[in-house]
mmCIF file of C-alpha atoms in Angstrom:
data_model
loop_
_atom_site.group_PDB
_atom_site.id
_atom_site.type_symbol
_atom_site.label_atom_id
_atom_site.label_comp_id
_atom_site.label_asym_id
_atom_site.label_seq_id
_atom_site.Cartn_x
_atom_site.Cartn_y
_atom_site.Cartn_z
ATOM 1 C CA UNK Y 227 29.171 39.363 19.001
ATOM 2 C CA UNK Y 228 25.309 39.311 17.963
ATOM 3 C CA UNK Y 229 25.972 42.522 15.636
ATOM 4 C CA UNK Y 230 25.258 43.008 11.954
ATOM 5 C CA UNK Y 231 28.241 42.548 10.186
ATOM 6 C CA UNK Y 232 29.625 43.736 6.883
ATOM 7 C CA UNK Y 233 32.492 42.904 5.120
ATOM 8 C CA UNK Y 234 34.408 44.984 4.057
ATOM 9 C CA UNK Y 235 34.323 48.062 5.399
ATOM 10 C CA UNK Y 236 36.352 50.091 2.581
ATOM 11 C CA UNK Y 237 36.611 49.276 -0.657
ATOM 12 C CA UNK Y 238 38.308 51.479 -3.230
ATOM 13 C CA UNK Y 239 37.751 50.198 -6.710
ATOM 14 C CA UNK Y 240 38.386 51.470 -10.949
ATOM 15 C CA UNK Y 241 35.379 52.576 -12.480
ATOM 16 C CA UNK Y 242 33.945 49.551 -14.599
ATOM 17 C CA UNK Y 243 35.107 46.958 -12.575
ATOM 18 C CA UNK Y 244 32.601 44.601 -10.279
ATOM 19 C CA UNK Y 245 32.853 44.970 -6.601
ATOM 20 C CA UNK Y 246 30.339 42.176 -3.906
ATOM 21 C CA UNK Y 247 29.624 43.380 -0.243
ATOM 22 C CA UNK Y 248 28.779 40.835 2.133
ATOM 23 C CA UNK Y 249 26.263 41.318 5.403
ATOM 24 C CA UNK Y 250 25.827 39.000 8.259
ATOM 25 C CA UNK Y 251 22.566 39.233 9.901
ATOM 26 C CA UNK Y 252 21.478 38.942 13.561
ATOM 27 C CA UNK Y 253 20.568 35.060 13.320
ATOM 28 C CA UNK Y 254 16.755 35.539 14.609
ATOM 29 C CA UNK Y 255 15.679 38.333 12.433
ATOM 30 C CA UNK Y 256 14.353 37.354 9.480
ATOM 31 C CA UNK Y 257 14.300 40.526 7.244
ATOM 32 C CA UNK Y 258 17.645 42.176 5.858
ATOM 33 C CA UNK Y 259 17.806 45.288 4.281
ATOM 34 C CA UNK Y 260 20.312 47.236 2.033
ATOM 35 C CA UNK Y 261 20.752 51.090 2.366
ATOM 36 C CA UNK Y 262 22.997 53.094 0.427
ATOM 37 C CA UNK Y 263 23.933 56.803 2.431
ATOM 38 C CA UNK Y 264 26.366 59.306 0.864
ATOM 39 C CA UNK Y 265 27.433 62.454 2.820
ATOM 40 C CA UNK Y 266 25.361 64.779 4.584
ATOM 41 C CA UNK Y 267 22.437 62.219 3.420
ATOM 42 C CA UNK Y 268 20.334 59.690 5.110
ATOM 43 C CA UNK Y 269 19.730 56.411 4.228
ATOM 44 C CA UNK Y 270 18.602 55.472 1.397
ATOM 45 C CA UNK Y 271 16.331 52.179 1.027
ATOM 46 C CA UNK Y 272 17.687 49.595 -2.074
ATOM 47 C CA UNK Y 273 16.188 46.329 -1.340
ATOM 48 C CA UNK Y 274 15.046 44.488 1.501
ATOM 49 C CA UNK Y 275 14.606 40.370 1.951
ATOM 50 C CA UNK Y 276 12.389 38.419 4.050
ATOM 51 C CA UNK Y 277 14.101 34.983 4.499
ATOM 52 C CA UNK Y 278 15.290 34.197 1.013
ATOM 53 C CA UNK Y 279 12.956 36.070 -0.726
ATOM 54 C CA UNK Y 280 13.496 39.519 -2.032
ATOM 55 C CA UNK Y 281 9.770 41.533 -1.091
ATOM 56 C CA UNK Y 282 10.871 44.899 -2.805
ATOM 57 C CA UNK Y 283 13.168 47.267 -4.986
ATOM 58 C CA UNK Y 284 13.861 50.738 -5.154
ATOM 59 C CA UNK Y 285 14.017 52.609 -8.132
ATOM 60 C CA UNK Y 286 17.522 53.213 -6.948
ATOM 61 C CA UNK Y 287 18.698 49.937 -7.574
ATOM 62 C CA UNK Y 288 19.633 50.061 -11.180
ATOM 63 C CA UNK Y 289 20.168 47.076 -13.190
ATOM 64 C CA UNK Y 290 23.749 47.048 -12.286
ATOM 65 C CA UNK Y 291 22.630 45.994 -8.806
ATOM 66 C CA UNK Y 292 21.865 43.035 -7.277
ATOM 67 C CA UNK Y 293 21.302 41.194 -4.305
ATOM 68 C CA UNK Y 294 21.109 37.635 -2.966
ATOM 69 C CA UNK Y 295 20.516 36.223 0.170
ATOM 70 C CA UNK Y 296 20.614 32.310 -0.266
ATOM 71 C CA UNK Y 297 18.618 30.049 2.303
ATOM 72 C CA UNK Y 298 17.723 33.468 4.468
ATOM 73 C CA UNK Y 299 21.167 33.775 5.898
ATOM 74 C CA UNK Y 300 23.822 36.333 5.131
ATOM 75 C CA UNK Y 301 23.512 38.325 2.017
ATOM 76 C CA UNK Y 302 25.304 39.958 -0.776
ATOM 77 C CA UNK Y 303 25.032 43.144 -2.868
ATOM 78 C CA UNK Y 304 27.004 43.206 -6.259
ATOM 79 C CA UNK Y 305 27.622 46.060 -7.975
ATOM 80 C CA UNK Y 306 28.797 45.917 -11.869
ATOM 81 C CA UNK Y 307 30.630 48.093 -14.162
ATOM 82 C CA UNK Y 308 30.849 50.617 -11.555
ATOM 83 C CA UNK Y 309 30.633 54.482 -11.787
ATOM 84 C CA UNK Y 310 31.972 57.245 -9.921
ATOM 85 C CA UNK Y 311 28.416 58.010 -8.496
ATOM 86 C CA UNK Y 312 28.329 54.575 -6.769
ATOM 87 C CA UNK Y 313 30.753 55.882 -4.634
ATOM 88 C CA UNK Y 314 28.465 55.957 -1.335
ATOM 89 C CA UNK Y 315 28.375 53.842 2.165
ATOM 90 C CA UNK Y 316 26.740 50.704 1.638
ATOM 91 C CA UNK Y 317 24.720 49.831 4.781
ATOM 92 C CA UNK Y 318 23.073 46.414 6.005
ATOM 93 C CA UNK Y 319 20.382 46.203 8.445
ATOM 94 C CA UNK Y 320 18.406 44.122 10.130
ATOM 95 C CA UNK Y 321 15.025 43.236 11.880
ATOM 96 C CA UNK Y 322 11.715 41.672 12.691
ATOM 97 C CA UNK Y 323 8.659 43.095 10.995
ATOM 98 C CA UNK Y 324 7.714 46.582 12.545
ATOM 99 C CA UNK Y 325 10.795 46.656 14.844
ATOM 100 C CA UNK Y 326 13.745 49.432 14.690
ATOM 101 C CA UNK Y 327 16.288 47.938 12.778
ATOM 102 C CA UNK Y 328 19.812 46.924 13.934
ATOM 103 C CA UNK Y 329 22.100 48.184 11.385
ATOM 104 C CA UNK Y 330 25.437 47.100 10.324
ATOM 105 C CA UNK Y 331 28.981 49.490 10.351
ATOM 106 C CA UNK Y 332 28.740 49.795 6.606
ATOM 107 C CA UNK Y 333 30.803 49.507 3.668
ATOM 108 C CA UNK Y 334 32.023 52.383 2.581
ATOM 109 C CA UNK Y 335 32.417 52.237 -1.396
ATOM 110 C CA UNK Y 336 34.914 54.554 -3.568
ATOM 111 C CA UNK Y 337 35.324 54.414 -7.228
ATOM 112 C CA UNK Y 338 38.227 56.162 -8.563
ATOM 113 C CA UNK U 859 7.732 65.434 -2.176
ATOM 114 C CA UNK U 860 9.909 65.419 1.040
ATOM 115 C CA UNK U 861 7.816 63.069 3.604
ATOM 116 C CA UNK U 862 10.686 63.145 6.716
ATOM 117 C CA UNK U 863 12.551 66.590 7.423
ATOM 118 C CA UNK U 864 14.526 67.139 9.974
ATOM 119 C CA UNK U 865 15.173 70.617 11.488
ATOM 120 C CA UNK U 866 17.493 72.339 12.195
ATOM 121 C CA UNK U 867 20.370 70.588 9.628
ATOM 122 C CA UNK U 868 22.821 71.750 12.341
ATOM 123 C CA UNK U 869 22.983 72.391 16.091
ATOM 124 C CA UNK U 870 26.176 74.068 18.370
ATOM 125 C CA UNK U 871 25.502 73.691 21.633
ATOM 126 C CA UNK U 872 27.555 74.319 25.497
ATOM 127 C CA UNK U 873 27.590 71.691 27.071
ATOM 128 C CA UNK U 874 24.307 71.653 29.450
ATOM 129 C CA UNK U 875 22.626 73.932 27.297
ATOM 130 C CA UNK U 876 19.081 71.717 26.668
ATOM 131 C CA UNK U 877 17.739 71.897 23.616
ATOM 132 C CA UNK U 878 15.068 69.968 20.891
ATOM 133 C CA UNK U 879 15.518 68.151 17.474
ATOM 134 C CA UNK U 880 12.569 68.211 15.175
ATOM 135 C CA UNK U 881 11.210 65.746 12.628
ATOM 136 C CA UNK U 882 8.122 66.135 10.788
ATOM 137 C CA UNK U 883 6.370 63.720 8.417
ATOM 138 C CA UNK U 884 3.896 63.433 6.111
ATOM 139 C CA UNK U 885 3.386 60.240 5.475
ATOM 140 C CA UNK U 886 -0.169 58.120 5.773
ATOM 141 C CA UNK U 887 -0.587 55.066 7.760
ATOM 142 C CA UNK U 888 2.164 55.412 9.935
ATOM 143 C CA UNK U 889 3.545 52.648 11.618
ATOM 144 C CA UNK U 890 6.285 53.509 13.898
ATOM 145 C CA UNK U 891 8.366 56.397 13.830
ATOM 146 C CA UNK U 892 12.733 56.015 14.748
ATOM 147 C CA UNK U 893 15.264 58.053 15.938
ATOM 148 C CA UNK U 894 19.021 56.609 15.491
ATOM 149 C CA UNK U 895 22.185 57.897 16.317
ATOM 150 C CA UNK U 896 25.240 58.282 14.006
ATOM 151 C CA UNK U 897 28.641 58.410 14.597
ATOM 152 C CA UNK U 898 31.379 59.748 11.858
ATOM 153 C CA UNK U 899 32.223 56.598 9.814
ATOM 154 C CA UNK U 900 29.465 54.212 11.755
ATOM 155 C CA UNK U 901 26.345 52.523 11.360
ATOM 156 C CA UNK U 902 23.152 54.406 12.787
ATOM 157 C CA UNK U 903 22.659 53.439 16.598
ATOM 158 C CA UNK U 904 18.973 52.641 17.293
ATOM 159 C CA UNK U 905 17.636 54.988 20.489
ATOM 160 C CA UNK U 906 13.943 54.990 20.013
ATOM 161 C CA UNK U 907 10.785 53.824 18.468
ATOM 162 C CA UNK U 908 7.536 55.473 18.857
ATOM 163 C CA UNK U 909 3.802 54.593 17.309
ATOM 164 C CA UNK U 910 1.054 56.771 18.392
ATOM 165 C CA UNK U 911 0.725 60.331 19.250
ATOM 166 C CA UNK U 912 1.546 61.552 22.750
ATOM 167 C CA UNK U 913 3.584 58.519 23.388
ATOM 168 C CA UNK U 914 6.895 59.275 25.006
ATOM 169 C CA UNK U 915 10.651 57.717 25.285
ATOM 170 C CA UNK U 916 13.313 58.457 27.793
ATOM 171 C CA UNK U 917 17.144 57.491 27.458
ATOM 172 C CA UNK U 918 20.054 59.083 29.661
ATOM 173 C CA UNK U 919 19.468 62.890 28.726
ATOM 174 C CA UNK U 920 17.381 61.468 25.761
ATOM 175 C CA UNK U 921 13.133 62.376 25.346
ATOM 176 C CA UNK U 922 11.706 61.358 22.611
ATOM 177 C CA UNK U 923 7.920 62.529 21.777
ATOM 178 C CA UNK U 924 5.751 62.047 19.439
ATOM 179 C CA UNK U 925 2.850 63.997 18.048
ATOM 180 C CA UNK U 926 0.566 63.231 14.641
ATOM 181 C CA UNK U 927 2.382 65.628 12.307
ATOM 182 C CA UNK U 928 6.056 65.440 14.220
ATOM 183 C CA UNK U 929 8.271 64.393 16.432
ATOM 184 C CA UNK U 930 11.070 66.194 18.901
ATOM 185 C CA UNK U 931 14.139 64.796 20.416
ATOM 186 C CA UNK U 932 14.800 66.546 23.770
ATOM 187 C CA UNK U 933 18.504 66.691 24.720
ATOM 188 C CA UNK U 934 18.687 67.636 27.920
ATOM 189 C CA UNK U 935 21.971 69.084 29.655
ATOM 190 C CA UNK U 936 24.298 67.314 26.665
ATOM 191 C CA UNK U 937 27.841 66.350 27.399
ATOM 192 C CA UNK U 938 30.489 66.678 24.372
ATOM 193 C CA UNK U 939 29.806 62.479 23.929
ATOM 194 C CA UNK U 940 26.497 63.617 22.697
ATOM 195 C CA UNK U 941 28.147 64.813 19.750
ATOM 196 C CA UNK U 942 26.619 63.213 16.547
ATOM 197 C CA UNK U 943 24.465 63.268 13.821
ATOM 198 C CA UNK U 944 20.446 62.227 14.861
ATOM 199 C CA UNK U 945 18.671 60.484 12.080
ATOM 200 C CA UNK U 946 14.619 60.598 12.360
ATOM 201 C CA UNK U 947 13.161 57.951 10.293
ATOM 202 C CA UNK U 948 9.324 56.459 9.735
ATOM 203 C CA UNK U 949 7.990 53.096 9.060
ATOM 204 C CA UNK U 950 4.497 53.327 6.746
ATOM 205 C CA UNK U 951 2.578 50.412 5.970
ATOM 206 C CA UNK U 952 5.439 48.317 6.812
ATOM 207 C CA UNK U 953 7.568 48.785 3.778
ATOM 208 C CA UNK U 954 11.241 50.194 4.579
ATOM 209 C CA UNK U 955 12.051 53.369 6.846
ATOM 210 C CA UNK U 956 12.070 56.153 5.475
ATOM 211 C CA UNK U 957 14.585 58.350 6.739
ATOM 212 C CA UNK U 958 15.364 62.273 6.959
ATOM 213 C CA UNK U 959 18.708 63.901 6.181
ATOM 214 C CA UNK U 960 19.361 64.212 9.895
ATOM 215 C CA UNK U 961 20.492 66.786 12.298
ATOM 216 C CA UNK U 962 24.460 66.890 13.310
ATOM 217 C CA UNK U 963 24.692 68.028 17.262
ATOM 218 C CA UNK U 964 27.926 69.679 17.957
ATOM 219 C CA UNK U 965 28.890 69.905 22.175
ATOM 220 C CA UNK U 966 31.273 71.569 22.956
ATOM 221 C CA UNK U 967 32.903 71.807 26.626
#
C-alpha cells in the first residue's frame, strides 16, 4: 500500500488531556501537510513540512499545537490540554511542490 | 474575505440527469486549481488539477474546466456511486490549497 496513512483514525479523549496523531507519507514526496476539517467544512491548512523542516503556520495552529516530522519521514501532530473545539478530523497529506496532494483517511478527533 | 466558494452547497439529482458544480476564486497568482472527491468519513480523493484558463479535464462522467475567475465540474449522466461531497480547492504562489466548503451531490436511482 503506497497510501498516506494515519494513525489512528478515532480518538475520543477528556478535555485537558494530550492526545499525538501520527501520518505516514508516500516515501517520494517530500512535503507533508496537516489539515484540520470539521463538518460541513473544508479543509483547513495548519502546517505544512518540506523534508524536516517546517516552511509555514497557520494562525490556526495555536500554541497548544505542534508538529514534528524528524529526518523528513512520518510526522506527528500533538495536541495539549485539549478543548471541546478541537474536536475536528485531523487530516495528513501529501505531495511534490505544485502537485494535487494525496491525502490521508484522517483522524477523526472528539473531546468529551 | 472568502477567496474559494463553491456553489450550489447542495445538489439532488436522478440518476442521468447532467448537471455542473461551480467554484469561483479570487485569489492572485494562481497556481493550479483542484477538485477532490469526499466520501462520508474519508480522506478527499484527488480527480483533477487544472492551471490555465480554457484548459480542460475528463474522468468517467467527470469534466473539469477552467476559466480565469472559476471553475465548473460537469457531471454528466451520474450514477448513485457519484454520490459525494466535491471539494474545489486552489494553489497560489505555492503555499497550501486553499479549499472551498464544497458541494454534497446526492443521486438517487
Amino acid at each position: 500500500d503506497t497510501g498516506v496513512s494515519q494513525d489512528p483514525r478515532h480518538k475520543i479523549t477528556k478535555r485537558g488531556q494530550n492526545v499525538t496523531f501520527r501520518c505516514d507519507p508516500i516515501s517520494e514526496h517530500n512535503r507533508l501537510y496537516w489539515y484540520r476539517q470539521t463538518l460541513g467544512q473544508g479543509p483547513e491548512f495548519l502546517t505544512y513540512f518540506q523534508n524536516e523542516a517546517q516552511l509555514e503556520k497557520s494562525r490556526l495552529l495555536s500554541d497548544r499545537f505542534s508538529a514534528e516530522r524528524p529526518k523528513g519521514s512520518f510526522s506527528t501532530l500533538e495536541i495539549q490540554r485539549t478543548e471541546q473545539g478541537d474536536s475536528a478530523m485531523y487530516l495528513c497529506a501529501s505531495g511534490r511542490q505544485d502537485y494535487g496532494y494525496t491525502f490521508g483517511s484522517g483522524t477523526r478527533l472528539t473531546v468529551v | 474575505e472568502d477567496q474559494v466558494t463553491q456553489s450550489p452547497e447542495a445538489l439532488r439529482l436522478q440518476e442521468g440527469e447532467s448537471s455542473s458544480l461551480n467554484c469561483s476564486y479570487t485569489v492572485s497568482g494562481l497556481r493550479g486549481l483542484f477538485w477532490y472527491r469526499q466520501d462520508p468519513g474519508k480522506g478527499p480523493e484527488f480527480l483533477f488539477t487544472l492551471y490555465s484558463a480554457g484548459e480542460e479535464k475528463e474522468k468517467e462522467r467527470l469534466k473539469a474546466t477552467l476559466t480565469k475567475k472559476e471553475s465548473f465540474l460537469h457531471i454528466t449522466a451520474p450514477k448513485p456511486e457519484d454520490s459525494a461531497t466535491y471539494l474545489c480547492a486552489v494553489n497560489q504562489a505555492g503555499t497550501a490549497l486553499i479549499f472551498g466548503k464544497g458541494t454534497t451531490l446526492s443521486v438517487s436511482s
